[in-house]
Amino acid sequence: MNCVIAGGSRGIGKHIAEWLASSGADVTVFSRNSGDLSQIQNITHIPHGFSVGGFNETKIPEQIDCVVYLPGSINLKPITRLNLDDFAKDLQLNLLGAVELIKACLPGLKRSEFRSKNILLFSTIAAKMGIPFHASTAACKAAVEGLTKSLAAELSPNIRVNCIAPAMVKTDLSAPLITNQEKENILSKRYPLKRLGRIEDISAVARFLMMEDADWVTGQIISVDGGLSSLLV
């Protein structure tokens, strides 16, 4: 199996990349930093930051079975403190970077003989819930969800496209919001399951969506959020 992952050097992306590599897949990771990925067998790291355009298509494998795009931002500001540059930067990282990668990978996906070749994108529950100070992040991720559904229709029946929409997960990206145990306890009380998400919670769903077990799943936005977006508890 050949997989391309954007944003796979840490957090959820790294967990997915390590699992794929340990399962024998060949994994190409595009990210700004390599972390310790270069020491892991079956993983090839290629430096690239998706906050800017200019993706180098020559680095894409000839044949691709799965594409995962994880880069995102948590830009929490009131609308009065957001300018158009903030929206443009978030849009580049969250949406346009995904479009660049997908367009570059489509020829390789079409060459794949994997029965369940697929694309996996990432959103946030803020795209469908009204959460204060999420205007830029929510708008950009809502665009990702629209892209998911449109591509799922356009690329069917040969390529599946799905999207995971997590709530707050304990990663490096969310660390500035969870600076101590007291804050974590306060945030956890909002969730029906009374805890924040773990990297493993998200990667478990990602693994299912990437494999043949999910062969009849496409065009879905799957909330992995401890029940926050659907339960009033």
mmCIF file of C-alpha atoms in Angstrom:
data_model
loop_
_atom_site.group_PDB
_atom_site.id
_atom_site.type_symbol
_atom_site.label_atom_id
_atom_site.label_comp_id
_atom_site.label_asym_id
_atom_site.label_seq_id
_atom_site.Cartn_x
_atom_site.Cartn_y
_atom_site.Cartn_z
ATOM 1 C CA MET A 1 0.000 0.000 0.000
ATOM 2 C CA ASN A 2 1.286 3.485 -0.900
ATOM 3 C CA CYS A 3 0.068 6.423 1.160
ATOM 4 C CA VAL A 4 0.700 10.171 1.020
ATOM 5 C CA ILE A 5 0.227 12.147 4.231
ATOM 6 C CA ALA A 6 0.410 15.916 4.594
ATOM 7 C CA GLY A 7 1.201 17.046 8.117
ATOM 8 C CA GLY A 8 2.444 13.697 9.370
ATOM 9 C CA SER A 9 5.418 14.671 11.528
ATOM 10 C CA ARG A 10 3.530 15.007 14.809
ATOM 11 C CA GLY A 11 0.224 14.441 16.540
ATOM 12 C CA ILE A 12 -2.543 12.616 14.715
ATOM 13 C CA GLY A 13 -0.675 12.553 11.411
ATOM 14 C CA LYS A 14 2.402 10.982 12.931
ATOM 15 C CA HIS A 15 0.295 8.355 14.686
ATOM 16 C CA ILE A 16 -1.349 7.445 11.370
ATOM 17 C CA ALA A 17 1.987 7.410 9.513
ATOM 18 C CA GLU A 18 3.624 5.159 12.112
ATOM 19 C CA TRP A 19 0.699 2.741 12.045
ATOM 20 C CA LEU A 20 0.757 2.532 8.254
ATOM 21 C CA ALA A 21 4.524 2.002 8.184
ATOM 22 C CA SER A 22 4.335 -0.700 10.848
ATOM 23 C CA SER A 23 1.680 -2.430 8.731
ATOM 24 C CA GLY A 24 4.086 -2.563 5.797
ATOM 25 C CA ALA A 25 2.786 0.401 3.806
ATOM 26 C CA ASP A 26 5.117 2.787 2.011
ATOM 27 C CA VAL A 27 4.381 6.246 3.412
ATOM 28 C CA THR A 28 5.399 9.600 1.950
ATOM 29 C CA VAL A 29 5.039 12.426 4.474
ATOM 30 C CA PHE A 30 5.010 16.092 3.499
ATOM 31 C CA SER A 31 5.578 18.446 6.438
ATOM 32 C CA ARG A 32 7.748 21.375 7.453
ATOM 33 C CA ASN A 33 9.773 19.319 9.932
ATOM 34 C CA SER A 34 10.655 15.639 9.925
ATOM 35 C CA GLY A 35 10.694 15.046 13.673
ATOM 36 C CA ASP A 36 11.965 11.495 14.054
ATOM 37 C CA LEU A 37 10.169 10.182 10.954
ATOM 38 C CA SER A 38 13.444 9.700 9.083
ATOM 39 C CA GLN A 39 14.341 6.955 11.545
ATOM 40 C CA ILE A 40 11.214 4.928 10.813
ATOM 41 C CA GLN A 41 11.351 2.228 8.156
ATOM 42 C CA ASN A 42 8.970 2.657 5.187
ATOM 43 C CA ILE A 43 8.524 6.418 5.761
ATOM 44 C CA THR A 44 9.951 8.997 3.357
ATOM 45 C CA HIS A 45 9.857 12.599 4.567
ATOM 46 C CA ILE A 46 9.744 15.499 2.102
ATOM 47 C CA PRO A 47 9.989 19.040 3.528
ATOM 48 C CA HIS A 48 7.040 21.204 2.547
ATOM 49 C CA GLY A 49 4.869 23.691 4.407
ATOM 50 C CA PHE A 50 1.304 23.968 3.130
ATOM 51 C CA SER A 51 0.898 27.491 4.490
ATOM 52 C CA VAL A 52 2.404 28.605 1.172
ATOM 53 C CA GLY A 53 1.648 27.448 -2.350
ATOM 54 C CA GLY A 54 4.076 26.029 -4.873
ATOM 55 C CA PHE A 55 3.710 22.317 -4.221
ATOM 56 C CA ASN A 56 6.389 20.220 -5.965
ATOM 57 C CA GLU A 57 4.501 17.535 -7.870
ATOM 58 C CA THR A 58 7.704 15.733 -8.853
ATOM 59 C CA LYS A 59 7.942 14.345 -5.309
ATOM 60 C CA ILE A 60 4.629 12.494 -5.599
ATOM 61 C CA PRO A 61 4.820 8.662 -5.865
ATOM 62 C CA GLU A 62 3.794 7.134 -9.191
ATOM 63 C CA GLN A 63 1.082 5.035 -7.593
ATOM 64 C CA ILE A 64 -0.992 6.113 -4.581
ATOM 65 C CA ASP A 65 -3.638 4.199 -2.658
ATOM 66 C CA CYS A 66 -4.551 6.778 -0.025
ATOM 67 C CA VAL A 67 -4.112 10.526 0.531
ATOM 68 C CA VAL A 68 -4.482 12.123 3.977
ATOM 69 C CA TYR A 69 -4.431 15.895 4.510
ATOM 70 C CA LEU A 70 -4.124 17.053 8.132
ATOM 71 C CA PRO A 71 -2.644 20.593 8.228
ATOM 72 C CA GLY A 72 -4.887 23.024 10.058
ATOM 73 C CA SER A 73 -4.960 26.017 12.347
ATOM 74 C CA ILE A 74 -6.676 27.138 15.533
ATOM 75 C CA ASN A 75 -6.971 30.890 15.051
ATOM 76 C CA LEU A 76 -9.215 31.948 17.926
ATOM 77 C CA LYS A 77 -9.982 35.667 17.709
ATOM 78 C CA PRO A 78 -13.099 37.835 17.771
ATOM 79 C CA ILE A 79 -14.149 38.939 14.304
ATOM 80 C CA THR A 80 -13.106 42.509 15.143
ATOM 81 C CA ARG A 81 -9.498 41.338 15.451
ATOM 82 C CA LEU A 82 -9.468 39.232 12.290
ATOM 83 C CA ASN A 83 -8.371 40.850 9.050
ATOM 84 C CA LEU A 84 -8.557 39.530 5.505
ATOM 85 C CA ASP A 85 -4.956 38.333 5.681
ATOM 86 C CA ASP A 86 -5.905 36.081 8.617
ATOM 87 C CA PHE A 87 -8.672 34.516 6.554
ATOM 88 C CA ALA A 88 -6.410 34.188 3.510
ATOM 89 C CA LYS A 89 -3.662 32.442 5.497
ATOM 90 C CA ASP A 90 -6.116 30.052 7.134
ATOM 91 C CA LEU A 91 -7.748 29.334 3.779
ATOM 92 C CA GLN A 92 -4.380 28.520 2.199
ATOM 93 C CA LEU A 93 -3.410 26.110 4.963
ATOM 94 C CA ASN A 94 -6.765 24.418 5.483
ATOM 95 C CA LEU A 95 -8.313 24.355 2.006
ATOM 96 C CA LEU A 96 -6.011 25.405 -0.823
ATOM 97 C CA GLY A 97 -3.149 23.231 0.412
ATOM 98 C CA ALA A 98 -5.522 20.261 0.361
ATOM 99 C CA VAL A 99 -6.629 21.116 -3.172
ATOM 100 C CA GLU A 100 -2.995 21.360 -4.318
ATOM 101 C CA LEU A 101 -2.122 17.981 -2.835
ATOM 102 C CA ILE A 102 -5.229 16.234 -4.146
ATOM 103 C CA LYS A 103 -4.738 17.546 -7.690
ATOM 104 C CA ALA A 104 -1.105 16.409 -7.608
ATOM 105 C CA CYS A 105 -2.050 12.955 -6.304
ATOM 106 C CA LEU A 106 -5.011 12.211 -8.573
ATOM 107 C CA PRO A 107 -2.942 10.661 -11.388
ATOM 108 C CA GLY A 108 -1.296 8.299 -8.881
ATOM 109 C CA LEU A 109 -4.653 7.442 -7.317
ATOM 110 C CA LYS A 110 -6.109 6.637 -10.727
ATOM 111 C CA ARG A 111 -3.185 4.296 -11.428
ATOM 112 C CA SER A 112 -3.705 2.438 -8.153
ATOM 113 C CA GLU A 113 -5.099 -1.089 -8.199
ATOM 114 C CA PHE A 114 -6.137 -0.885 -4.523
ATOM 115 C CA ARG A 115 -9.839 -1.741 -4.402
ATOM 116 C CA SER A 116 -10.661 0.966 -1.875
ATOM 117 C CA LYS A 117 -8.401 3.891 -2.806
ATOM 118 C CA ASN A 118 -9.403 7.014 -0.966
ATOM 119 C CA ILE A 119 -8.813 10.573 0.211
ATOM 120 C CA LEU A 120 -9.198 11.569 3.866
ATOM 121 C CA LEU A 121 -9.567 15.191 4.952
ATOM 122 C CA PHE A 122 -9.943 16.834 8.359
ATOM 123 C CA SER A 123 -12.401 19.448 9.581
ATOM 124 C CA THR A 124 -13.620 20.512 13.035
ATOM 125 C CA ILE A 125 -16.939 20.450 14.866
ATOM 126 C CA ALA A 126 -16.767 24.266 14.770
ATOM 127 C CA ALA A 127 -17.746 24.036 11.090
ATOM 128 C CA LYS A 128 -21.270 22.978 12.056
ATOM 129 C CA MET A 129 -21.585 24.289 15.620
ATOM 130 C CA GLY A 130 -21.686 27.997 16.384
ATOM 131 C CA ILE A 131 -18.635 28.488 18.615
ATOM 132 C CA PRO A 132 -17.447 32.021 19.473
ATOM 133 C CA PHE A 133 -14.102 33.245 18.121
ATOM 134 C CA HIS A 134 -13.889 30.480 15.482
ATOM 135 C CA ALA A 135 -14.965 32.581 12.476
ATOM 136 C CA SER A 136 -11.865 32.004 10.339
ATOM 137 C CA THR A 137 -11.223 28.402 11.367
ATOM 138 C CA ALA A 138 -14.888 27.420 11.033
ATOM 139 C CA ALA A 139 -15.281 29.088 7.640
ATOM 140 C CA CYS A 140 -12.190 27.392 6.217
ATOM 141 C CA LYS A 141 -13.094 23.963 7.566
ATOM 142 C CA ALA A 142 -16.667 24.321 6.309
ATOM 143 C CA ALA A 143 -15.096 24.775 2.881
ATOM 144 C CA VAL A 144 -13.149 21.544 3.429
ATOM 145 C CA GLU A 145 -16.417 19.747 4.187
ATOM 146 C CA GLY A 146 -17.935 21.100 0.985
ATOM 147 C CA LEU A 147 -14.859 19.955 -0.925
ATOM 148 C CA THR A 148 -15.227 16.492 0.610
ATOM 149 C CA LYS A 149 -18.787 16.031 -0.594
ATOM 150 C CA SER A 150 -18.179 17.491 -4.033
ATOM 151 C CA LEU A 151 -15.099 15.344 -4.667
ATOM 152 C CA ALA A 152 -16.829 12.234 -3.317
ATOM 153 C CA ALA A 153 -19.533 12.700 -5.947
ATOM 154 C CA GLU A 154 -17.097 13.610 -8.720
ATOM 155 C CA LEU A 155 -14.620 10.789 -8.100
ATOM 156 C CA SER A 156 -17.105 7.995 -7.393
ATOM 157 C CA PRO A 157 -17.180 5.075 -7.846
ATOM 158 C CA ASN A 158 -13.416 4.708 -8.087
ATOM 159 C CA ILE A 159 -12.083 6.933 -5.277
ATOM 160 C CA ARG A 160 -13.721 7.386 -1.883
ATOM 161 C CA VAL A 161 -13.513 10.771 -0.112
ATOM 162 C CA ASN A 162 -14.330 11.293 3.568
ATOM 163 C CA CYS A 163 -13.662 13.815 6.308
ATOM 164 C CA ILE A 164 -13.163 13.564 10.079
ATOM 165 C CA ALA A 165 -14.400 16.463 12.228
ATOM 166 C CA PRO A 166 -12.854 16.249 15.712
ATOM 167 C CA ALA A 167 -13.546 18.355 18.770
ATOM 168 C CA MET A 168 -10.650 19.342 21.024
ATOM 169 C CA VAL A 169 -7.923 16.711 20.961
ATOM 170 C CA LYS A 170 -4.832 16.814 23.153
ATOM 171 C CA THR A 171 -2.096 17.586 20.618
ATOM 172 C CA ASP A 172 0.685 20.136 20.188
ATOM 173 C CA LEU A 173 -1.755 22.321 18.254
ATOM 174 C CA SER A 174 -4.227 22.530 21.140
ATOM 175 C CA ALA A 175 -1.587 22.666 23.894
ATOM 176 C CA PRO A 176 -1.781 26.485 24.284
ATOM 177 C CA LEU A 177 -5.448 26.064 25.224
ATOM 178 C CA ILE A 178 -4.789 23.325 27.808
ATOM 179 C CA THR A 179 -2.016 24.792 29.919
ATOM 180 C CA ASN A 180 -2.812 22.983 33.174
ATOM 181 C CA GLN A 181 -4.969 20.249 34.668
ATOM 182 C CA GLU A 182 -7.560 22.703 35.949
ATOM 183 C CA LYS A 183 -8.206 24.022 32.440
ATOM 184 C CA GLU A 184 -8.422 20.485 31.097
ATOM 185 C CA ASN A 185 -10.974 19.579 33.774
ATOM 186 C CA ILE A 186 -13.085 22.636 32.949
ATOM 187 C CA LEU A 187 -13.017 21.901 29.216
ATOM 188 C CA SER A 188 -13.761 18.210 29.766
ATOM 189 C CA LYS A 189 -17.032 19.011 31.547
ATOM 190 C CA ARG A 190 -18.502 20.283 28.262
ATOM 191 C CA TYR A 191 -18.325 16.824 26.719
ATOM 192 C CA PRO A 192 -20.925 14.089 27.304
ATOM 193 C CA LEU A 193 -18.046 11.608 27.729
ATOM 194 C CA LYS A 194 -16.356 14.006 30.203
ATOM 195 C CA ARG A 195 -12.900 14.026 28.678
ATOM 196 C CA LEU A 196 -10.983 15.598 25.834
ATOM 197 C CA GLY A 197 -10.072 13.640 22.752
ATOM 198 C CA ARG A 198 -6.897 11.604 22.454
ATOM 199 C CA ILE A 199 -4.803 11.153 19.347
ATOM 200 C CA GLU A 200 -5.727 7.468 19.356
ATOM 201 C CA ASP A 201 -9.455 8.318 19.223
ATOM 202 C CA ILE A 202 -9.010 10.105 15.914
ATOM 203 C CA SER A 203 -6.448 7.803 14.325
ATOM 204 C CA ALA A 204 -8.658 4.773 15.028
ATOM 205 C CA VAL A 205 -11.447 6.277 12.918
ATOM 206 C CA ALA A 206 -8.922 7.341 10.278
ATOM 207 C CA ARG A 207 -7.579 3.797 10.026
ATOM 208 C CA PHE A 208 -11.082 2.451 9.428
ATOM 209 C CA LEU A 209 -11.833 5.016 6.712
ATOM 210 C CA MET A 210 -8.545 4.341 4.910
ATOM 211 C CA MET A 211 -8.974 0.585 4.700
ATOM 212 C CA GLU A 212 -11.180 -1.785 2.696
ATOM 213 C CA ASP A 213 -13.504 -2.214 5.698
ATOM 214 C CA ALA A 214 -14.882 1.234 4.767
ATOM 215 C CA ASP A 215 -15.382 0.322 1.110
ATOM 216 C CA TRP A 216 -19.036 1.477 1.209
ATOM 217 C CA VAL A 217 -18.344 4.769 2.992
ATOM 218 C CA THR A 218 -17.847 7.950 0.977
ATOM 219 C CA GLY A 219 -18.904 11.597 1.125
ATOM 220 C CA GLN A 220 -19.170 11.469 4.907
ATOM 221 C CA ILE A 221 -18.270 14.085 7.524
ATOM 222 C CA ILE A 222 -17.710 11.993 10.635
ATOM 223 C CA SER A 223 -17.737 13.813 13.967
ATOM 224 C CA VAL A 224 -15.357 12.355 16.536
ATOM 225 C CA ASP A 225 -16.096 14.643 19.432
ATOM 226 C CA GLY A 226 -17.125 12.807 22.582
ATOM 227 C CA GLY A 227 -20.768 13.482 21.719
ATOM 228 C CA LEU A 228 -20.431 17.269 21.923
ATOM 229 C CA SER A 229 -22.017 18.127 18.569
ATOM 230 C CA SER A 230 -25.069 15.880 18.899
ATOM 231 C CA LEU A 231 -25.895 15.340 22.583
ATOM 232 C CA LEU A 232 -27.280 17.741 25.172
ATOM 233 C CA VAL A 233 -26.186 16.200 28.470
#
